[in-house]
Coordinates of C-alpha atoms in Angstrom, one line a residue:
M1 CA 74.0 100.4 144.7
G2 CA 74.9 104.1 144.2
E3 CA 72.4 106.4 142.6
S4 CA 72.5 110.1 142.0
S5 CA 70.7 112.8 140.2
P6 CA 71.0 116.6 139.8
D7 CA 68.5 117.2 142.5
T8 CA 69.2 114.4 145.0
G9 CA 72.9 113.9 145.2
P10 CA 74.4 110.4 145.9
V11 CA 72.1 107.9 147.6
W12 CA 73.4 104.5 148.7
A13 CA 71.3 101.4 149.2
P14 CA 69.3 101.9 152.4
T15 CA 70.2 100.2 155.7
D16 CA 68.6 100.2 159.1
G17 CA 71.2 102.5 160.5
S18 CA 71.5 100.5 163.7
A19 CA 74.8 100.2 165.5
A20 CA 76.3 96.9 166.6
P21 CA 74.7 95.8 169.9
R22 CA 76.7 96.3 173.1
T23 CA 77.1 93.6 175.7
S24 CA 77.5 93.9 179.5
S25 CA 80.6 91.7 179.4
T26 CA 83.9 93.5 179.4
R27 CA 85.1 91.0 176.9
Q28 CA 84.0 91.7 173.3
E29 CA 83.6 88.9 170.8
P30 CA 85.2 89.6 167.4
R31 CA 82.6 91.4 165.4
R32 CA 81.5 89.7 162.2
P33 CA 81.2 91.9 159.1
D34 CA 77.6 93.0 158.7
S35 CA 75.6 94.4 155.8
N36 CA 76.7 98.0 156.6
D37 CA 80.4 96.9 156.3
R38 CA 79.7 95.4 152.9
L39 CA 77.9 98.5 151.7
R40 CA 80.7 100.7 152.9
A41 CA 83.2 98.5 151.1
R42 CA 81.2 98.7 147.9
A43 CA 81.0 102.4 148.3
R44 CA 84.8 102.7 148.6
K45 CA 85.2 100.4 145.5
D46 CA 82.7 102.6 143.6
T47 CA 84.9 105.7 144.0
A48 CA 87.4 104.2 141.6
A49 CA 86.9 105.2 138.0
P50 CA 85.5 102.3 136.0
R51 CA 86.8 101.3 132.6
L52 CA 83.3 101.5 130.9
S53 CA 80.4 103.8 131.4
I54 CA 77.1 102.7 129.9
V55 CA 75.0 105.8 129.0
I56 CA 71.3 105.1 128.5
P57 CA 69.0 108.0 127.5
T58 CA 65.4 107.3 128.6
K59 CA 62.0 108.7 128.0
N60 CA 59.0 106.9 129.5
E61 CA 60.7 103.5 129.7
E62 CA 59.4 102.5 133.2
G63 CA 58.6 99.0 132.1
N64 CA 62.0 98.2 130.8
I65 CA 64.3 99.4 133.5
A66 CA 64.3 96.5 136.0
R67 CA 65.1 93.9 133.3
L68 CA 67.7 96.1 131.6
V69 CA 69.6 96.7 134.8
E70 CA 69.4 93.0 135.7
E71 CA 71.0 92.0 132.3
L72 CA 73.6 94.8 132.5
D73 CA 74.6 93.6 135.9
V74 CA 75.7 90.2 134.8
I75 CA 77.6 91.0 131.5
A76 CA 81.4 91.2 131.4
R77 CA 81.8 90.3 135.1
D78 CA 85.5 91.0 135.0
E79 CA 85.0 94.5 133.8
S80 CA 84.6 97.6 136.0
I81 CA 81.3 99.2 134.7
E82 CA 79.0 102.0 135.7
I83 CA 75.5 102.5 134.4
I84 CA 74.2 106.1 133.8
F85 CA 70.6 106.8 133.0
V86 CA 69.8 110.3 131.5
D87 CA 66.1 110.6 131.9
D88 CA 63.6 113.0 130.3
S89 CA 60.5 111.0 131.4
T90 CA 57.1 112.1 132.6
D91 CA 56.2 108.6 133.9
G92 CA 57.6 106.5 136.7
T93 CA 61.0 105.8 135.1
P94 CA 63.1 107.7 137.7
A95 CA 61.5 105.6 140.5
A96 CA 62.1 102.5 138.5
V97 CA 65.8 103.4 138.1
R98 CA 66.1 104.2 141.9
A99 CA 64.6 100.8 142.7
A100 CA 66.8 98.9 140.3
A101 CA 69.9 100.8 141.7
T102 CA 69.3 99.3 145.2
R103 CA 69.4 95.8 143.8
A104 CA 72.3 96.2 141.3
R105 CA 75.8 95.0 141.9
R106 CA 77.2 97.8 139.8
R107 CA 77.0 101.5 140.3
V108 CA 73.8 103.0 138.8
T109 CA 73.5 106.8 138.4
L110 CA 70.4 108.7 137.5
I111 CA 70.3 112.2 135.8
H112 CA 66.7 113.3 135.7
R113 CA 66.4 116.3 133.5
R114 CA 63.4 118.7 133.9
G115 CA 62.0 121.5 131.7
E116 CA 64.8 123.6 130.2
E117 CA 67.4 121.0 131.2
R118 CA 66.1 118.8 128.4
Q119 CA 68.3 120.3 125.7
G120 CA 69.0 118.5 122.5
G121 CA 66.5 115.7 122.8
L122 CA 68.0 112.2 122.9
S123 CA 71.3 113.3 121.6
G124 CA 71.6 116.0 124.2
A125 CA 70.8 113.4 126.9
V126 CA 73.7 111.3 125.6
V127 CA 76.1 114.2 125.8
A128 CA 74.9 115.0 129.3
G129 CA 75.6 111.4 130.3
I130 CA 79.1 111.4 128.7
R131 CA 79.9 114.5 130.7
R132 CA 79.0 112.7 133.9
A133 CA 80.7 109.5 132.9
R134 CA 84.0 108.5 134.7
G135 CA 84.9 105.6 132.4
S136 CA 87.6 105.7 129.7
W137 CA 85.2 104.1 127.3
I138 CA 81.5 105.1 126.8
C139 CA 78.8 102.7 125.6
V140 CA 75.6 104.3 124.3
M141 CA 72.5 102.2 124.0
D142 CA 68.7 102.3 124.2
A143 CA 66.6 101.3 127.2
D144 CA 64.0 99.2 125.3
L145 CA 66.2 96.0 125.1
Q146 CA 66.2 96.1 121.3
H147 CA 69.9 96.7 121.8
P148 CA 71.0 93.4 123.4
P149 CA 73.1 94.0 126.5
L150 CA 75.1 90.9 125.9
L151 CA 76.5 92.4 122.7
I152 CA 78.5 94.8 124.8
E153 CA 80.9 92.0 125.5
E154 CA 81.6 91.7 121.7
L155 CA 82.1 95.5 121.5
L156 CA 84.7 95.2 124.3
T157 CA 86.4 92.3 122.6
A158 CA 86.7 94.4 119.4
I159 CA 88.5 97.2 121.1
G160 CA 90.8 94.6 122.7
R161 CA 91.8 93.2 119.4
D162 CA 92.6 96.5 117.6
E163 CA 93.6 100.1 118.4
L164 CA 90.2 101.7 117.8
D165 CA 88.3 104.8 118.8
L166 CA 84.8 103.7 118.0
V167 CA 83.0 100.3 117.6
V168 CA 79.5 100.5 116.1
A169 CA 76.8 97.8 116.5
S170 CA 75.6 97.7 112.9
R171 CA 72.2 96.4 111.7
Y172 CA 73.6 96.1 108.1
R173 CA 76.9 94.4 108.6
R174 CA 75.4 90.9 108.6
N175 CA 72.6 91.4 106.1
D176 CA 70.6 94.0 104.3
R177 CA 67.5 94.2 106.3
V178 CA 66.5 95.5 109.8
E179 CA 65.0 92.7 111.9
S180 CA 61.8 93.5 113.9
F181 CA 61.1 96.6 111.8
G182 CA 57.9 96.8 109.7
L183 CA 58.4 97.0 106.0
L184 CA 57.8 100.8 105.9
R185 CA 60.1 101.6 108.8
S186 CA 62.8 99.3 107.4
A187 CA 62.6 101.1 104.1
L188 CA 62.7 104.5 105.8
S189 CA 65.7 103.4 107.8
K190 CA 67.6 102.3 104.6
V191 CA 66.7 105.6 102.8
S192 CA 67.8 107.6 105.8
T193 CA 71.1 105.8 106.0
R194 CA 71.8 106.0 102.3
A195 CA 71.0 109.7 102.2
A196 CA 73.5 110.4 105.0
K197 CA 76.2 108.4 103.3
L198 CA 75.6 110.2 100.0
I199 CA 75.7 113.6 101.7
F200 CA 78.8 112.9 103.8
R201 CA 81.0 110.9 101.4
G202 CA 84.3 110.2 103.1
A203 CA 83.3 110.8 106.7
L204 CA 80.9 107.8 106.7
D205 CA 82.8 105.4 104.3
A206 CA 83.9 103.1 107.1
V207 CA 80.4 102.7 108.6
T208 CA 77.5 100.8 107.2
D209 CA 75.1 102.0 109.9
P210 CA 75.7 105.7 110.8
M211 CA 72.2 105.8 112.2
S212 CA 72.9 103.3 114.9
G213 CA 72.1 104.2 118.5
F214 CA 74.3 101.4 119.9
F215 CA 78.1 102.0 119.9
L216 CA 81.2 102.1 122.1
V217 CA 83.5 105.1 121.9
R218 CA 86.8 106.0 123.6
R219 CA 86.1 109.0 125.8
D220 CA 89.4 110.8 124.9
A221 CA 88.5 110.6 121.2
L222 CA 85.5 112.9 121.7
D223 CA 85.5 116.7 121.8
L224 CA 82.1 117.4 123.3
D225 CA 82.4 121.1 122.7
V226 CA 82.2 120.7 118.9
L227 CA 79.1 118.6 119.1
E228 CA 75.7 120.2 118.5
P229 CA 73.3 117.4 119.4
R230 CA 69.8 117.6 118.2
G231 CA 67.2 114.8 117.8
F232 CA 68.0 111.1 117.8
K233 CA 71.2 110.6 115.7
I234 CA 74.1 111.3 118.0
L235 CA 76.4 108.8 116.2
L236 CA 76.0 110.7 112.9
E237 CA 76.9 113.9 114.8
I238 CA 80.1 112.3 116.2
L239 CA 81.2 110.8 112.9
V240 CA 80.8 114.0 110.9
R241 CA 82.2 116.4 113.5
T242 CA 85.1 114.1 114.7
P243 CA 87.0 113.1 111.6
N244 CA 89.8 110.4 111.4
L245 CA 88.3 108.2 114.1
R246 CA 89.5 104.6 113.9
V247 CA 86.2 102.7 113.4
A248 CA 85.1 99.0 113.4
E249 CA 81.7 97.4 113.3
V250 CA 80.1 94.4 115.0
P251 CA 76.9 93.0 113.4
F252 CA 73.8 92.7 115.5
T253 CA 70.1 92.1 115.0
F254 CA 67.4 94.2 116.7
G255 CA 65.8 92.5 119.6
E256 CA 62.1 92.8 120.5
R257 CA 60.9 95.8 122.5
H258 CA 60.2 94.6 126.0
A259 CA 57.8 97.4 127.0
G260 CA 56.8 100.9 126.0
E261 CA 56.4 102.5 122.6
S262 CA 58.8 103.5 119.9
K263 CA 59.9 107.1 120.0
A264 CA 60.2 107.3 116.2
T265 CA 57.7 109.8 114.9
T266 CA 57.1 112.0 111.9
V267 CA 58.4 114.9 113.9
E268 CA 61.6 113.0 114.6
G269 CA 61.9 112.3 110.9
A270 CA 61.7 116.0 110.2
R271 CA 64.3 116.7 112.8
Y272 CA 66.6 114.2 111.1
L273 CA 66.3 115.9 107.8
A274 CA 67.0 119.2 109.4
Q275 CA 70.1 117.7 111.2
L276 CA 71.4 116.4 107.8
I277 CA 71.1 119.9 106.3
E278 CA 72.7 121.6 109.4
L279 CA 75.6 119.2 109.4
R280 CA 76.2 119.6 105.7
F281 CA 75.5 123.3 105.2
G282 CA 75.5 124.9 108.6
P283 CA 72.8 125.9 111.0
R284 CA 71.4 128.9 109.0
L285 CA 70.2 126.7 106.2
G286 CA 68.8 124.3 108.7
H287 CA 66.8 127.1 110.3
F288 CA 65.4 128.1 106.9
V289 CA 64.3 124.5 106.1
R290 CA 62.5 124.3 109.5
F291 CA 61.1 127.8 109.0
S292 CA 59.8 126.8 105.6
G293 CA 58.3 123.6 107.0
V294 CA 56.4 125.8 109.6
G295 CA 55.4 128.1 106.8
A296 CA 54.1 125.1 104.7
S297 CA 51.9 124.0 107.7
G298 CA 50.8 127.7 108.1
I299 CA 49.7 127.7 104.4
V300 CA 47.4 124.8 105.2
V301 CA 46.0 126.6 108.2
N302 CA 45.7 129.9 106.4
T303 CA 43.9 128.3 103.4
L304 CA 41.5 126.5 105.7
A305 CA 40.8 129.6 107.7
F306 CA 40.4 131.7 104.5
G307 CA 37.9 129.2 103.1
L308 CA 36.0 129.3 106.3
F309 CA 35.8 133.1 106.4
S310 CA 35.3 133.6 102.7
G311 CA 33.2 130.6 101.7
L312 CA 31.1 129.6 104.8
M313 CA 30.9 133.0 106.4
G314 CA 30.6 135.0 103.2
L315 CA 33.2 137.6 104.0
H316 CA 34.9 139.7 101.3
Y317 CA 38.1 138.0 100.2
L318 CA 40.3 140.8 101.5
V319 CA 38.6 140.7 105.0
A320 CA 38.8 136.9 104.9
A321 CA 42.6 137.2 104.1
L322 CA 43.0 139.5 107.1
W323 CA 41.4 137.2 109.6
A324 CA 43.1 134.1 108.1
T325 CA 46.4 135.8 108.5
Q326 CA 45.8 136.3 112.3
V327 CA 45.0 132.6 112.7
S328 CA 48.0 131.3 110.7
T329 CA 50.3 133.8 112.3
L330 CA 49.5 132.5 115.8
W331 CA 50.0 128.9 114.5
N332 CA 53.3 129.8 112.9
F333 CA 54.6 131.6 115.9
V334 CA 54.1 128.7 118.2
L335 CA 55.8 126.3 115.9
I336 CA 58.7 128.7 115.3
E337 CA 59.2 129.1 119.0
R338 CA 59.0 125.4 119.8
W339 CA 60.9 124.0 116.8
A340 CA 62.3 126.2 114.1
F341 CA 64.3 128.6 116.3
R342 CA 64.1 126.6 119.5
S343 CA 67.9 126.5 119.9
R344 CA 68.2 130.3 119.6
T345 CA 69.1 132.6 122.5
A346 CA 66.7 135.4 121.5
R347 CA 67.8 138.9 122.3
R348 CA 64.1 140.1 122.6
S349 CA 61.5 139.2 125.1
L350 CA 58.6 136.8 124.3
R351 CA 56.2 139.7 124.3
A352 CA 58.3 141.6 121.8
R353 CA 58.7 138.6 119.6
V354 CA 54.9 138.1 119.5
A355 CA 54.3 141.8 118.7
L356 CA 57.0 141.9 116.0
F357 CA 55.9 138.7 114.3
F358 CA 52.3 139.7 114.1
A359 CA 53.4 143.1 112.8
L360 CA 55.6 141.4 110.2
N361 CA 52.8 139.2 108.9
N362 CA 50.2 142.0 108.8
I363 CA 52.7 144.2 107.0
A364 CA 53.2 141.3 104.6
L365 CA 49.5 141.2 104.2
A366 CA 49.5 144.8 103.1
F367 CA 51.9 143.8 100.3
R368 CA 49.7 140.8 99.5
G369 CA 46.6 142.9 99.2
P370 CA 47.5 144.6 95.9
W371 CA 48.8 141.3 94.6
L372 CA 45.5 139.6 95.6
V373 CA 43.5 142.2 93.7
L374 CA 45.7 141.8 90.7
L375 CA 45.4 138.0 90.7
V376 CA 41.7 137.7 91.5
S377 CA 40.2 140.8 89.9
G378 CA 42.8 141.3 87.1
L379 CA 43.8 137.8 86.1
K380 CA 40.6 136.1 87.3
L381 CA 42.3 133.5 89.3
N382 CA 40.5 131.5 92.0
D383 CA 40.7 133.5 95.2
V384 CA 42.0 130.5 97.2
L385 CA 44.8 129.9 94.6
A386 CA 45.7 133.6 94.6
N387 CA 45.9 133.6 98.4
L388 CA 48.3 130.6 98.2
I389 CA 50.6 132.2 95.6
T390 CA 51.0 135.4 97.6
I391 CA 51.9 133.4 100.8
V392 CA 54.6 131.4 99.0
G393 CA 56.1 134.5 97.5
L394 CA 56.7 136.2 100.8
T395 CA 58.3 133.2 102.6
V396 CA 61.9 134.1 101.9
I397 CA 61.4 137.7 103.0
R398 CA 59.7 136.7 106.2
F399 CA 62.5 134.3 107.0
G400 CA 65.1 137.0 106.5
V401 CA 63.4 139.4 108.9
S402 CA 62.6 136.7 111.5
D403 CA 66.0 135.1 111.4
G404 CA 68.0 138.4 111.5
W405 CA 65.8 140.7 113.6
I406 CA 63.0 139.1 115.6
W407 CA 64.8 135.9 116.7
G408 CA 68.3 137.2 116.0
G409 CA 70.8 135.6 118.3
A410 CA 73.3 132.8 118.6
D411 CA 72.3 129.2 118.9
A412 CA 72.3 128.3 122.6
P413 CA 75.1 125.8 123.4
L414 CA 74.3 122.9 125.7
K415 CA 75.0 123.9 129.3
P416 CA 77.9 121.8 130.6
T417 CA 77.5 120.1 133.9
V418 CA 79.4 121.5 136.8
H419 CA 80.4 118.8 139.2
Q420 CA 80.2 120.0 142.8
Y421 CA 81.6 118.4 145.9
D422 CA 81.1 119.4 149.6
I423 CA 83.8 118.0 151.9
H424 CA 82.2 117.9 155.3
G425 CA 80.9 121.5 155.0
I426 CA 84.4 122.8 155.2
V427 CA 85.5 123.0 151.5
T428 CA 83.3 123.2 148.4
V429 CA 84.9 122.1 145.1
Q430 CA 83.5 122.8 141.6
S431 CA 84.9 121.2 138.4
P432 CA 83.8 121.0 134.8
V433 CA 84.9 117.3 134.8
G434 CA 84.1 114.6 137.4
L435 CA 86.7 114.0 140.1
P436 CA 86.5 110.3 141.0
E437 CA 88.6 110.7 144.2
L438 CA 85.9 113.1 145.5
E439 CA 82.9 111.0 144.4
P440 CA 81.7 110.3 148.0
F441 CA 81.3 114.0 148.5
R442 CA 79.3 114.8 145.4
V443 CA 76.3 117.0 145.8
A444 CA 73.6 118.1 143.3
S445 CA 75.1 119.0 139.9
L446 CA 74.9 122.6 138.7
A447 CA 74.3 124.1 135.3
R448 CA 76.4 127.0 134.2

């Protein structure tokens, strides 16, 4: 079956490449269709745009791919369907997708993202898949088989009954608990959902499960340019930024994970909170919350380092504060670069950002020095507590300087895919959208 990726272009199921045998007789027997003919017929059929594109973001799901493709290959047999994997894996998932593609009846496409291409996490992967999709409807689902493939038939039935833009597979429509989740994770899921519905009253009224990762959406109802995907919750992003969607829900129960590990982590929980704040108040406040989170972790690092230098090594508290500042500054810089301001297109070089950030924190230390003397020598506070108070007091100032000067710049938008086609080396065509009629000539996708 067809398979393509940004770095390989289209690859059809392999054949032996041999031509039909010739005979010495001048009379030729009618040639029977062989496997090459069938593959060519399937290739021609695959150039037609399908009705449904199934977009599946993956990260280290090697053990789930074969079974997932097998199940997707037999659902809704009368529907024209393509399957698109958008992969950020470091394991053998891409090879598993390629192997499954050769056995699949339906067209399977692989987009394997590397390094800087992995923008926006899981949500960014979904948007990349939607940009590549050729179907008029998009189904988004996970690869771990907790989203049962057979339910796609019910989602398709729902859009056939009513004029809808979006059908959500809801964990809460049938009952009020999330099957196969532990007690803690189930409680966290409910709290996350209710927090979102409380913050976005009106936009989420028609949906019981805005955190769902399993849904069907009409392609024309989406404006991908207004989406700012970050983290796991792409449906929440769509619902908030695309008002007036006609929505319905279909109940479902989580299946058992077939293989691999859950990607839900404490870091993803923090990203979700930041996403809620960004959606509600704009990206600037979201940056501040993340910056403050980094600062909070830096306080722990600074306090531990201060205790080490002051208590165990016996350094004067001002000298201990100086060295502790260098340790926590390095810690904070790494987290700010990789998380708090990761989406920024910084105007300054990495070397300049390092120098300015260390300068900022050491200048802040110069302001902290007199306050430390006042709190420790004047007010007789414990030196560790005094150190903590001065750090907290400078957080807002440090954010203002970091946000507006050191990392000043616009949030980097996701780079849209440029679809490129090479017609026999004579004509090269580039388009921001896929051109189904030129699909046999597709070459590696480009990033603007």
